[in-house]
mmCIF file of N, CA and C in Angstrom:
data_model
loop_
_atom_site.group_PDB
_atom_site.id
_atom_site.type_symbol
_atom_site.label_atom_id
_atom_site.label_comp_id
_atom_site.label_asym_id
_atom_site.label_seq_id
_atom_site.Cartn_x
_atom_site.Cartn_y
_atom_site.Cartn_z
ATOM 1 N N PRO U 6 0.821 -1.207 0.000
ATOM 2 C CA PRO U 6 0.000 0.000 0.000
ATOM 3 C C PRO U 6 0.861 1.265 0.000
ATOM 4 N N TYR U 7 0.319 2.316 -0.556
ATOM 5 C CA TYR U 7 1.020 3.589 -0.674
ATOM 6 C C TYR U 7 0.131 4.744 -0.261
ATOM 7 N N LEU U 8 0.764 5.802 0.246
ATOM 8 C CA LEU U 8 0.113 7.094 0.387
ATOM 9 C C LEU U 8 0.439 7.848 -0.892
ATOM 10 N N ILE U 9 -0.547 8.474 -1.485
ATOM 11 C CA ILE U 9 -0.332 9.286 -2.674
ATOM 12 C C ILE U 9 -0.738 10.699 -2.309
ATOM 13 N N LEU U 10 0.209 11.616 -2.406
ATOM 14 C CA LEU U 10 0.018 12.992 -1.958
ATOM 15 C C LEU U 10 0.399 13.963 -3.059
ATOM 16 N N SER U 11 -0.161 15.156 -3.002
ATOM 17 C CA SER U 11 0.233 16.192 -3.939
ATOM 18 C C SER U 11 -0.093 17.561 -3.370
ATOM 19 N N SER U 12 0.789 18.494 -3.582
ATOM 20 C CA SER U 12 0.518 19.875 -3.183
ATOM 21 C C SER U 12 -0.535 20.480 -4.105
ATOM 22 N N GLU U 13 -0.752 19.865 -5.259
ATOM 23 C CA GLU U 13 -1.734 20.337 -6.227
ATOM 24 C C GLU U 13 -3.115 19.800 -5.937
ATOM 25 N N GLY U 14 -3.196 18.732 -5.163
ATOM 26 C CA GLY U 14 -4.418 18.127 -4.650
ATOM 27 C C GLY U 14 -5.719 18.432 -5.367
ATOM 28 N N GLY U 15 -6.782 18.413 -4.634
ATOM 29 C CA GLY U 15 -8.097 18.657 -5.186
ATOM 30 C C GLY U 15 -8.792 17.369 -5.581
ATOM 31 N N MET U 16 -9.917 17.509 -6.171
ATOM 32 C CA MET U 16 -10.746 16.365 -6.509
ATOM 33 C C MET U 16 -10.236 15.588 -7.723
ATOM 34 N N GLU U 17 -9.486 16.211 -8.596
ATOM 35 C CA GLU U 17 -9.060 15.575 -9.839
ATOM 36 C C GLU U 17 -7.573 15.236 -9.814
ATOM 37 N N ILE U 18 -7.172 14.401 -8.879
ATOM 38 C CA ILE U 18 -5.766 14.032 -8.749
ATOM 39 C C ILE U 18 -5.273 13.303 -9.995
ATOM 40 N N GLU U 19 -6.183 12.626 -10.693
ATOM 41 C CA GLU U 19 -5.807 11.948 -11.930
ATOM 42 C C GLU U 19 -5.342 12.954 -12.977
ATOM 43 N N GLU U 20 -5.991 14.113 -13.004
ATOM 44 C CA GLU U 20 -5.602 15.171 -13.944
ATOM 45 C C GLU U 20 -4.220 15.723 -13.588
ATOM 46 N N VAL U 21 -3.976 15.900 -12.293
ATOM 47 C CA VAL U 21 -2.655 16.352 -11.840
ATOM 48 C C VAL U 21 -1.604 15.327 -12.256
ATOM 49 N N ALA U 22 -1.903 14.059 -12.053
ATOM 50 C CA ALA U 22 -0.963 12.995 -12.405
ATOM 51 C C ALA U 22 -0.672 12.979 -13.899
ATOM 52 N N ALA U 23 -1.671 13.256 -14.723
ATOM 53 C CA ALA U 23 -1.488 13.246 -16.170
ATOM 54 C C ALA U 23 -0.708 14.461 -16.658
ATOM 55 N N LYS U 24 -1.008 15.636 -16.098
ATOM 56 C CA LYS U 24 -0.388 16.884 -16.585
ATOM 57 C C LYS U 24 0.946 17.189 -15.920
ATOM 58 N N THR U 25 1.056 16.906 -14.626
ATOM 59 C CA THR U 25 2.283 17.228 -13.878
ATOM 60 C C THR U 25 2.635 16.074 -12.939
ATOM 61 N N PRO U 26 3.083 14.958 -13.482
ATOM 62 C CA PRO U 26 3.365 13.777 -12.649
ATOM 63 C C PRO U 26 4.435 14.018 -11.588
ATOM 64 N N ASP U 27 5.292 15.005 -11.799
ATOM 65 C CA ASP U 27 6.317 15.320 -10.800
ATOM 66 C C ASP U 27 5.718 15.915 -9.532
ATOM 67 N N LYS U 28 4.458 16.311 -9.577
ATOM 68 C CA LYS U 28 3.785 16.875 -8.400
ATOM 69 C C LYS U 28 3.143 15.797 -7.525
ATOM 70 N N ILE U 29 3.247 14.534 -7.946
ATOM 71 C CA ILE U 29 2.666 13.426 -7.196
ATOM 72 C C ILE U 29 3.760 12.769 -6.356
ATOM 73 N N ILE U 30 3.481 12.585 -5.073
ATOM 74 C CA ILE U 30 4.407 11.923 -4.149
ATOM 75 C C ILE U 30 3.792 10.584 -3.762
ATOM 76 N N ARG U 31 4.560 9.528 -3.941
ATOM 77 C CA ARG U 31 4.106 8.184 -3.555
ATOM 78 C C ARG U 31 4.999 7.669 -2.436
ATOM 79 N N LEU U 32 4.400 7.332 -1.313
ATOM 80 C CA LEU U 32 5.148 6.840 -0.162
ATOM 81 C C LEU U 32 4.608 5.490 0.280
ATOM 82 N N ARG U 33 5.491 4.527 0.376
ATOM 83 C CA ARG U 33 5.119 3.172 0.809
ATOM 84 C C ARG U 33 4.683 3.202 2.265
ATOM 85 N N ILE U 34 3.639 2.446 2.601
ATOM 86 C CA ILE U 34 3.186 2.290 3.987
ATOM 87 C C ILE U 34 3.774 0.981 4.506
ATOM 88 N N TYR U 35 4.465 1.062 5.626
ATOM 89 C CA TYR U 35 5.085 -0.115 6.235
ATOM 90 C C TYR U 35 4.247 -0.583 7.420
ATOM 91 N N PRO U 36 4.018 -1.886 7.545
ATOM 92 C CA PRO U 36 3.175 -2.402 8.636
ATOM 93 C C PRO U 36 3.679 -2.061 10.031
ATOM 94 N N ASP U 37 4.985 -2.004 10.237
ATOM 95 C CA ASP U 37 5.530 -1.747 11.571
ATOM 96 C C ASP U 37 5.485 -0.278 11.964
ATOM 97 N N SER U 38 5.467 0.608 10.989
ATOM 98 C CA SER U 38 5.450 2.041 11.240
ATOM 99 C C SER U 38 5.007 2.720 9.955
ATOM 100 N N PRO U 39 3.764 3.199 9.897
ATOM 101 C CA PRO U 39 3.255 3.737 8.649
ATOM 102 C C PRO U 39 4.154 4.770 7.974
ATOM 103 N N LEU U 40 4.822 5.631 8.736
ATOM 104 C CA LEU U 40 5.730 6.608 8.136
ATOM 105 C C LEU U 40 7.114 6.493 8.755
ATOM 106 N N LYS U 41 8.096 6.386 7.909
ATOM 107 C CA LYS U 41 9.494 6.337 8.348
ATOM 108 C C LYS U 41 10.060 7.752 8.354
ATOM 109 N N GLY U 42 11.168 7.938 9.048
ATOM 110 C CA GLY U 42 11.790 9.252 9.153
ATOM 111 C C GLY U 42 12.109 9.879 7.811
ATOM 112 N N PHE U 43 12.642 9.086 6.874
ATOM 113 C CA PHE U 43 12.996 9.645 5.569
ATOM 114 C C PHE U 43 11.747 10.107 4.811
ATOM 115 N N GLN U 44 10.615 9.447 5.063
ATOM 116 C CA GLN U 44 9.378 9.859 4.414
ATOM 117 C C GLN U 44 8.875 11.182 4.990
ATOM 118 N N LYS U 45 9.062 11.354 6.286
ATOM 119 C CA LYS U 45 8.674 12.612 6.909
ATOM 120 C C LYS U 45 9.473 13.771 6.317
ATOM 121 N N GLU U 46 10.730 13.519 6.016
ATOM 122 C CA GLU U 46 11.570 14.555 5.398
ATOM 123 C C GLU U 46 11.062 14.903 4.002
ATOM 124 N N ILE U 47 10.625 13.907 3.254
ATOM 125 C CA ILE U 47 10.058 14.151 1.922
ATOM 126 C C ILE U 47 8.796 14.992 2.040
ATOM 127 N N ILE U 48 7.929 14.639 2.994
ATOM 128 C CA ILE U 48 6.684 15.380 3.193
ATOM 129 C C ILE U 48 6.984 16.823 3.598
ATOM 130 N N LYS U 49 7.942 17.000 4.481
ATOM 131 C CA LYS U 49 8.322 18.345 4.922
ATOM 132 C C LYS U 49 8.830 19.165 3.747
ATOM 133 N N LYS U 50 9.710 18.572 2.942
ATOM 134 C CA LYS U 50 10.315 19.284 1.810
ATOM 135 C C LYS U 50 9.292 19.588 0.720
ATOM 136 N N GLU U 51 8.496 18.596 0.348
ATOM 137 C CA GLU U 51 7.593 18.747 -0.783
ATOM 138 C C GLU U 51 6.283 19.452 -0.453
ATOM 139 N N LEU U 52 5.772 19.252 0.776
ATOM 140 C CA LEU U 52 4.478 19.816 1.139
ATOM 141 C C LEU U 52 4.550 20.874 2.227
ATOM 142 N N GLY U 53 5.684 20.934 2.930
ATOM 143 C CA GLY U 53 5.822 21.902 4.005
ATOM 144 C C GLY U 53 5.054 21.529 5.263
ATOM 145 N N TRP U 54 4.719 20.248 5.414
ATOM 146 C CA TRP U 54 3.963 19.792 6.576
ATOM 147 C C TRP U 54 4.876 19.535 7.758
ATOM 148 N N GLY U 55 4.296 19.634 8.952
ATOM 149 C CA GLY U 55 5.015 19.345 10.186
ATOM 150 C C GLY U 55 4.388 18.173 10.919
ATOM 151 N N GLU U 56 4.579 18.133 12.224
ATOM 152 C CA GLU U 56 4.150 16.996 13.048
ATOM 153 C C GLU U 56 2.650 16.692 12.968
ATOM 154 N N GLU U 57 1.809 17.709 12.898
ATOM 155 C CA GLU U 57 0.364 17.454 12.812
ATOM 156 C C GLU U 57 0.027 16.728 11.518
ATOM 157 N N GLY U 58 0.660 17.125 10.434
ATOM 158 C CA GLY U 58 0.442 16.456 9.152
ATOM 159 C C GLY U 58 0.931 15.022 9.178
ATOM 160 N N TYR U 59 2.124 14.808 9.770
ATOM 161 C CA TYR U 59 2.667 13.441 9.880
ATOM 162 C C TYR U 59 1.720 12.563 10.689
ATOM 163 N N SER U 60 1.225 13.115 11.785
ATOM 164 C CA SER U 60 0.326 12.363 12.657
ATOM 165 C C SER U 60 -0.936 11.944 11.897
ATOM 166 N N LEU U 61 -1.495 12.865 11.135
ATOM 167 C CA LEU U 61 -2.680 12.553 10.336
ATOM 168 C C LEU U 61 -2.369 11.444 9.331
ATOM 169 N N LEU U 62 -1.258 11.558 8.624
ATOM 170 C CA LEU U 62 -0.911 10.555 7.616
ATOM 171 C C LEU U 62 -0.606 9.198 8.248
ATOM 172 N N GLU U 63 0.007 9.201 9.411
ATOM 173 C CA GLU U 63 0.256 7.934 10.103
ATOM 174 C C GLU U 63 -1.066 7.259 10.465
ATOM 175 N N LYS U 64 -2.042 8.053 10.903
ATOM 176 C CA LYS U 64 -3.354 7.499 11.250
ATOM 177 C C LYS U 64 -4.065 6.965 10.009
ATOM 178 N N VAL U 65 -3.958 7.664 8.899
ATOM 179 C CA VAL U 65 -4.566 7.183 7.659
ATOM 180 C C VAL U 65 -3.908 5.872 7.239
ATOM 181 N N GLY U 66 -2.569 5.819 7.332
ATOM 182 C CA GLY U 66 -1.846 4.592 6.995
ATOM 183 C C GLY U 66 -2.247 3.428 7.882
ATOM 184 N N LYS U 67 -2.367 3.702 9.177
ATOM 185 C CA LYS U 67 -2.788 2.659 10.122
ATOM 186 C C LYS U 67 -4.197 2.164 9.812
ATOM 187 N N LEU U 68 -5.090 3.103 9.524
ATOM 188 C CA LEU U 68 -6.463 2.756 9.182
ATOM 189 C C LEU U 68 -6.500 1.856 7.948
ATOM 190 N N LEU U 69 -5.753 2.217 6.937
ATOM 191 C CA LEU U 69 -5.706 1.430 5.709
ATOM 192 C C LEU U 69 -5.256 0.006 5.989
ATOM 193 N N LEU U 70 -4.205 -0.136 6.798
ATOM 194 C CA LEU U 70 -3.686 -1.468 7.110
ATOM 195 C C LEU U 70 -4.626 -2.265 8.014
ATOM 196 N N GLU U 71 -5.123 -1.630 9.070
ATOM 197 C CA GLU U 71 -5.973 -2.327 10.036
ATOM 198 C C GLU U 71 -7.286 -2.794 9.418
ATOM 199 N N GLU U 72 -7.849 -1.994 8.539
ATOM 200 C CA GLU U 72 -9.135 -2.332 7.935
ATOM 201 C C GLU U 72 -8.962 -3.104 6.629
ATOM 202 N N GLU U 73 -7.707 -3.352 6.261
ATOM 203 C CA GLU U 73 -7.394 -4.047 5.011
ATOM 204 C C GLU U 73 -8.130 -3.401 3.837
ATOM 205 N N SER U 74 -8.091 -2.075 3.826
ATOM 206 C CA SER U 74 -8.783 -1.299 2.791
ATOM 207 C C SER U 74 -7.970 -1.252 1.519
ATOM 208 N N SER U 75 -8.645 -1.018 0.429
ATOM 209 C CA SER U 75 -7.945 -0.820 -0.839
ATOM 210 C C SER U 75 -7.795 0.680 -1.123
ATOM 211 N N LEU U 76 -8.584 1.528 -0.412
ATOM 212 C CA LEU U 76 -8.507 2.968 -0.636
ATOM 213 C C LEU U 76 -9.027 3.704 0.587
ATOM 214 N N VAL U 77 -8.283 4.711 1.003
ATOM 215 C CA VAL U 77 -8.731 5.693 1.984
ATOM 216 C C VAL U 77 -8.394 7.032 1.350
ATOM 217 N N GLU U 78 -9.379 7.897 1.206
ATOM 218 C CA GLU U 78 -9.165 9.138 0.476
ATOM 219 C C GLU U 78 -9.597 10.323 1.306
ATOM 220 N N ILE U 79 -8.781 11.385 1.279
ATOM 221 C CA ILE U 79 -9.118 12.641 1.948
ATOM 222 C C ILE U 79 -9.027 13.739 0.890
ATOM 223 N N ASN U 80 -10.108 14.465 0.718
ATOM 224 C CA ASN U 80 -10.114 15.594 -0.209
ATOM 225 C C ASN U 80 -10.342 16.872 0.582
ATOM 226 N N PRO U 81 -9.759 17.952 0.089
ATOM 227 C CA PRO U 81 -9.968 19.236 0.787
ATOM 228 C C PRO U 81 -11.396 19.706 0.720
#
């Protein structure tokens, strides 16, 4: 499973992926720890997020794994 993030976000992430694929960040979710330190650095650099953002993404990752979901989506 992966977290797929973008600073360009919005409802049409597929359009962002088609027009500006470099704006899409894909981060692997690990069962032992949804976010690793190096991933937090990527999120900080690319999105400017801090601890609250990491905490939210860790919870989303945990939810995805615990519920054996194929998709968990958050839109602005």
